[in-house]
Amino acid sequence: MTQTYHVKSFGCQMNVYDGERMAELMEAEGMTASDKADADLVILNTCHIRERAAEKVYSEIGRLRREDGSTPMIAVAGCVAQAEGTEIARRAPSVDVVVGPQAYHRLPELLREAKGGKKALDTGMPAASKFAALPKRGVQTRPTAFLTVQEGCDKFCTYCVVPYTRGAEISRPWGALIDEAKALIDGGAREITLLGQNVNAWEAVDDKGRAQGLDGLIRALAELPGLARIRYTTSHPGDMSESLIAAHGEVEALMPFLHLPVQSGSDRILKAMNRSHTAASYLKLLDRVRAVRPDIALSGDFIVGFPGETDRDFEDTLTLVRATRYAQAYSFKYSPRPGTPAAEMADQIPPEIMDERLQRLQAALNADQHAFNRASVGRRCDILLERKGRKARQLVGKSPWLQSVHVDVDGAAIGDLLTVDLVDAGPNSLAGEPAMRKAA
Ligand code: SAH
Ligand code: SF4
Ligand code: F3S
């Protein structure tokens, strides 16, 4: 009988990518995908970035126990696996395998060890060898695909676990990325999002021996037949090169969208966070991007309630938000992470103050997002159709600015680029009409 597996990924897009590659590994082992409720093997691909993420994993493990008391084989992968290591199998004896983000290519081997009756653990860190050892990309049929080009982080922001869970910055080699992009396009991808914890720090030597940065890779990918759209995330303001900015004005396939986390608008807090930018240098950077691509949609990440954050510091964040007019953004309450410097800092902010600040910040960001969407009404653009909508004949696609656009249409299919006029805007999505109709 064929064995079945189920992968559940938490956290960032890089975990989604890793989850897909783990699934491909299991397929290569002859297993088939199934629901969590009846899979022989459940892989929990975990995230450690905020708040009691580890606790969530333990309760998820608990819920895997079936009515007859049995459990599937359980593998814990991802950043909690890296951070907690053997502690997981000690606290949750039903866990069979613990594997870190840089070692999951060894899952088949570890599963065999575990079937032999002993717990199997690998939290080794050589990211480079992982990619070389993974099976070639399989057939995927979605129009949008993720491609991890860079892993790890050397920035050591004082609140963040990523440098500890993902290890040092590495860039995947040029040839491997071009090959993987081609395989994704062959499998139906029309849009590729390049991923990295610091994706704009990617650098490598191309097939002609020239040093290339992310913009060079983007320019090469833009030449691949069949690929219509390129995006990248997440960037660090300190790695935003002139040539990458220039690419936004020159490469048609590079979508007018930039996710550039700032975290705070207070220079005092930015310094305590060990961010390499100030509020002013960040805003200046955005001006340079807007100069080459005036319609660019900007996105950011924010943390409220970092240790020592005063009302004044928080007002500086609101000022930066007002100056930027984000198209969308993510905002979080500071969460002390074990082992990070900020967790030891004096003057931790009480939860009620964090709640209040987060509410105010999110109200401002939501209003900006709605305003950005409203300002798009009247534009004509292509949308890449990604899925069916709730109503008959309705399809949902993404605009160049990463907005969801609903459209009622006949004769178009998922994976098509459809030219639409944007006719209505809500806080989270827009309505479009096929542009042809107007002419008729
Ligand atoms: N590499 C990216 C983001 C990594 S984590 C960058 O440098 O921006 C994604 C987001 O989670 C961060 O941008 C930050 O806003 C948030 N984050 C990270 N650690 C956090 C913590 N300890 N508490 C709250 N939010 C955190
Ligand atoms: Fe974390 Fe900072 Fe690295 Fe981003 S740049 S992953 S926030 S340490
Ligand atoms: Fe979470 Fe690890 Fe991504 S901590 S955000 S899964 S890098």
PDB file of N, CA, C and O in Angstrom, residues 72-97:
ATOM      1  N   PRO A  72      -0.011   9.483  13.673  1.00  0.00           N
ATOM      2  CA  PRO A  72       0.757   9.236  12.464  1.00  0.00           C
ATOM      3  C   PRO A  72       2.240   9.374  12.801  1.00  0.00           C
ATOM      4  O   PRO A  72       2.585   9.755  13.916  1.00  0.00           O
ATOM      5  N   MET A  73       3.090   9.063  11.866  1.00  0.00           N
ATOM      6  CA  MET A  73       4.490   9.407  12.040  1.00  0.00           C
ATOM      7  C   MET A  73       4.572  10.943  11.986  1.00  0.00           C
ATOM      8  O   MET A  73       3.924  11.563  11.148  1.00  0.00           O
ATOM      9  N   ILE A  74       5.326  11.559  12.910  1.00  0.00           N
ATOM     10  CA  ILE A  74       5.360  13.024  12.963  1.00  0.00           C
ATOM     11  C   ILE A  74       6.791  13.533  12.784  1.00  0.00           C
ATOM     12  O   ILE A  74       7.710  13.103  13.500  1.00  0.00           O
ATOM     13  N   ALA A  75       6.966  14.439  11.835  1.00  0.00           N
ATOM     14  CA  ALA A  75       8.246  15.118  11.670  1.00  0.00           C
ATOM     15  C   ALA A  75       8.036  16.600  11.933  1.00  0.00           C
ATOM     16  O   ALA A  75       7.116  17.204  11.390  1.00  0.00           O
ATOM     17  N   VAL A  76       8.860  17.182  12.800  1.00  0.00           N
ATOM     18  CA  VAL A  76       8.816  18.624  13.023  1.00  0.00           C
ATOM     19  C   VAL A  76       9.997  19.236  12.272  1.00  0.00           C
ATOM     20  O   VAL A  76      11.154  18.897  12.533  1.00  0.00           O
ATOM     21  N   ALA A  77       9.661  20.107  11.319  1.00  0.00           N
ATOM     22  CA  ALA A  77      10.688  20.771  10.517  1.00  0.00           C
ATOM     23  C   ALA A  77      10.603  22.274  10.761  1.00  0.00           C
ATOM     24  O   ALA A  77       9.780  22.741  11.544  1.00  0.00           O
ATOM     25  N   GLY A  78      11.453  23.047  10.099  1.00  0.00           N
ATOM     26  CA  GLY A  78      11.360  24.505  10.155  1.00  0.00           C
ATOM     27  C   GLY A  78      12.086  25.120  11.332  1.00  0.00           C
ATOM     28  O   GLY A  78      12.933  24.497  11.978  1.00  0.00           O
ATOM     29  N   CYS A  79      11.745  26.367  11.632  1.00  0.00           N
ATOM     30  CA  CYS A  79      12.546  27.180  12.551  1.00  0.00           C
ATOM     31  C   CYS A  79      12.389  26.804  14.017  1.00  0.00           C
ATOM     32  O   CYS A  79      13.317  26.978  14.798  1.00  0.00           O
ATOM     33  N   VAL A  80      11.213  26.257  14.420  1.00  0.00           N
ATOM     34  CA  VAL A  80      11.098  25.795  15.809  1.00  0.00           C
ATOM     35  C   VAL A  80      11.979  24.557  15.994  1.00  0.00           C
ATOM     36  O   VAL A  80      12.643  24.403  17.031  1.00  0.00           O
ATOM     37  N   ALA A  81      12.013  23.698  14.976  1.00  0.00           N
ATOM     38  CA  ALA A  81      12.873  22.512  15.043  1.00  0.00           C
ATOM     39  C   ALA A  81      14.326  22.937  15.255  1.00  0.00           C
ATOM     40  O   ALA A  81      15.050  22.360  16.072  1.00  0.00           O
ATOM     41  N   GLN A  82      14.734  23.974  14.513  1.00  0.00           N
ATOM     42  CA  GLN A  82      16.111  24.452  14.637  1.00  0.00           C
ATOM     43  C   GLN A  82      16.371  24.995  16.035  1.00  0.00           C
ATOM     44  O   GLN A  82      17.396  24.722  16.648  1.00  0.00           O
ATOM     45  N   ALA A  83      15.407  25.796  16.536  1.00  0.00           N
ATOM     46  CA  ALA A  83      15.610  26.472  17.819  1.00  0.00           C
ATOM     47  C   ALA A  83      15.506  25.515  19.001  1.00  0.00           C
ATOM     48  O   ALA A  83      16.241  25.637  19.976  1.00  0.00           O
ATOM     49  N   GLU A  84      14.598  24.530  18.923  1.00  0.00           N
ATOM     50  CA  GLU A  84      14.339  23.676  20.091  1.00  0.00           C
ATOM     51  C   GLU A  84      15.087  22.347  20.056  1.00  0.00           C
ATOM     52  O   GLU A  84      15.315  21.741  21.093  1.00  0.00           O
ATOM     53  N   GLY A  85      15.402  21.875  18.856  1.00  0.00           N
ATOM     54  CA  GLY A  85      16.176  20.641  18.729  1.00  0.00           C
ATOM     55  C   GLY A  85      15.571  19.465  19.482  1.00  0.00           C
ATOM     56  O   GLY A  85      14.359  19.226  19.428  1.00  0.00           O
ATOM     57  N   THR A  86      16.412  18.754  20.236  1.00  0.00           N
ATOM     58  CA  THR A  86      15.982  17.530  20.928  1.00  0.00           C
ATOM     59  C   THR A  86      14.900  17.788  21.972  1.00  0.00           C
ATOM     60  O   THR A  86      14.167  16.875  22.343  1.00  0.00           O
ATOM     61  N   GLU A  87      14.821  19.035  22.455  1.00  0.00           N
ATOM     62  CA  GLU A  87      13.793  19.395  23.429  1.00  0.00           C
ATOM     63  C   GLU A  87      12.391  18.983  22.938  1.00  0.00           C
ATOM     64  O   GLU A  87      11.537  18.565  23.721  1.00  0.00           O
ATOM     65  N   ILE A  88      12.168  19.079  21.617  1.00  0.00           N
ATOM     66  CA  ILE A  88      10.851  18.758  21.062  1.00  0.00           C
ATOM     67  C   ILE A  88      10.493  17.294  21.304  1.00  0.00           C
ATOM     68  O   ILE A  88       9.417  16.983  21.806  1.00  0.00           O
ATOM     69  N   ALA A  89      11.412  16.409  20.942  1.00  0.00           N
ATOM     70  CA  ALA A  89      11.123  14.981  21.098  1.00  0.00           C
ATOM     71  C   ALA A  89      11.009  14.607  22.578  1.00  0.00           C
ATOM     72  O   ALA A  89      10.296  13.661  22.934  1.00  0.00           O
ATOM     73  N   ARG A  90      11.676  15.357  23.447  1.00  0.00           N
ATOM     74  CA  ARG A  90      11.590  15.087  24.882  1.00  0.00           C
ATOM     75  C   ARG A  90      10.202  15.479  25.400  1.00  0.00           C
ATOM     76  O   ARG A  90       9.531  14.725  26.083  1.00  0.00           O
ATOM     77  N   ARG A  91       9.752  16.691  25.003  1.00  0.00           N
ATOM     78  CA  ARG A  91       8.440  17.175  25.473  1.00  0.00           C
ATOM     79  C   ARG A  91       7.281  16.478  24.777  1.00  0.00           C
ATOM     80  O   ARG A  91       6.199  16.373  25.334  1.00  0.00           O
ATOM     81  N   ALA A  92       7.485  16.102  23.503  1.00  0.00           N
ATOM     82  CA  ALA A  92       6.401  15.464  22.750  1.00  0.00           C
ATOM     83  C   ALA A  92       6.899  14.128  22.219  1.00  0.00           C
ATOM     84  O   ALA A  92       7.409  14.042  21.107  1.00  0.00           O
ATOM     85  N   PRO A  93       6.773  13.067  23.024  1.00  0.00           N
ATOM     86  CA  PRO A  93       7.350  11.767  22.650  1.00  0.00           C
ATOM     87  C   PRO A  93       6.778  11.190  21.359  1.00  0.00           C
ATOM     88  O   PRO A  93       7.394  10.309  20.757  1.00  0.00           O
ATOM     89  N   SER A  94       5.619  11.698  20.904  1.00  0.00           N
ATOM     90  CA  SER A  94       5.052  11.162  19.655  1.00  0.00           C
ATOM     91  C   SER A  94       5.795  11.674  18.423  1.00  0.00           C
ATOM     92  O   SER A  94       5.568  11.191  17.312  1.00  0.00           O
ATOM     93  N   VAL A  95       6.697  12.651  18.623  1.00  0.00           N
ATOM     94  CA  VAL A  95       7.473  13.155  17.487  1.00  0.00           C
ATOM     95  C   VAL A  95       8.594  12.175  17.139  1.00  0.00           C
ATOM     96  O   VAL A  95       9.329  11.731  18.018  1.00  0.00           O
ATOM     97  N   ASP A  96       8.701  11.839  15.851  1.00  0.00           N
ATOM     98  CA  ASP A  96       9.690  10.848  15.426  1.00  0.00           C
ATOM     99  C   ASP A  96      10.947  11.480  14.841  1.00  0.00           C
ATOM    100  O   ASP A  96      12.040  10.967  14.983  1.00  0.00           O
ATOM    101  N   VAL A  97      10.747  12.621  14.122  1.00  0.00           N
ATOM    102  CA  VAL A  97      11.865  13.254  13.422  1.00  0.00           C
ATOM    103  C   VAL A  97      11.862  14.751  13.701  1.00  0.00           C
ATOM    104  O   VAL A  97      10.807  15.393  13.697  1.00  0.00           O
TER     105      VAL A  97
END
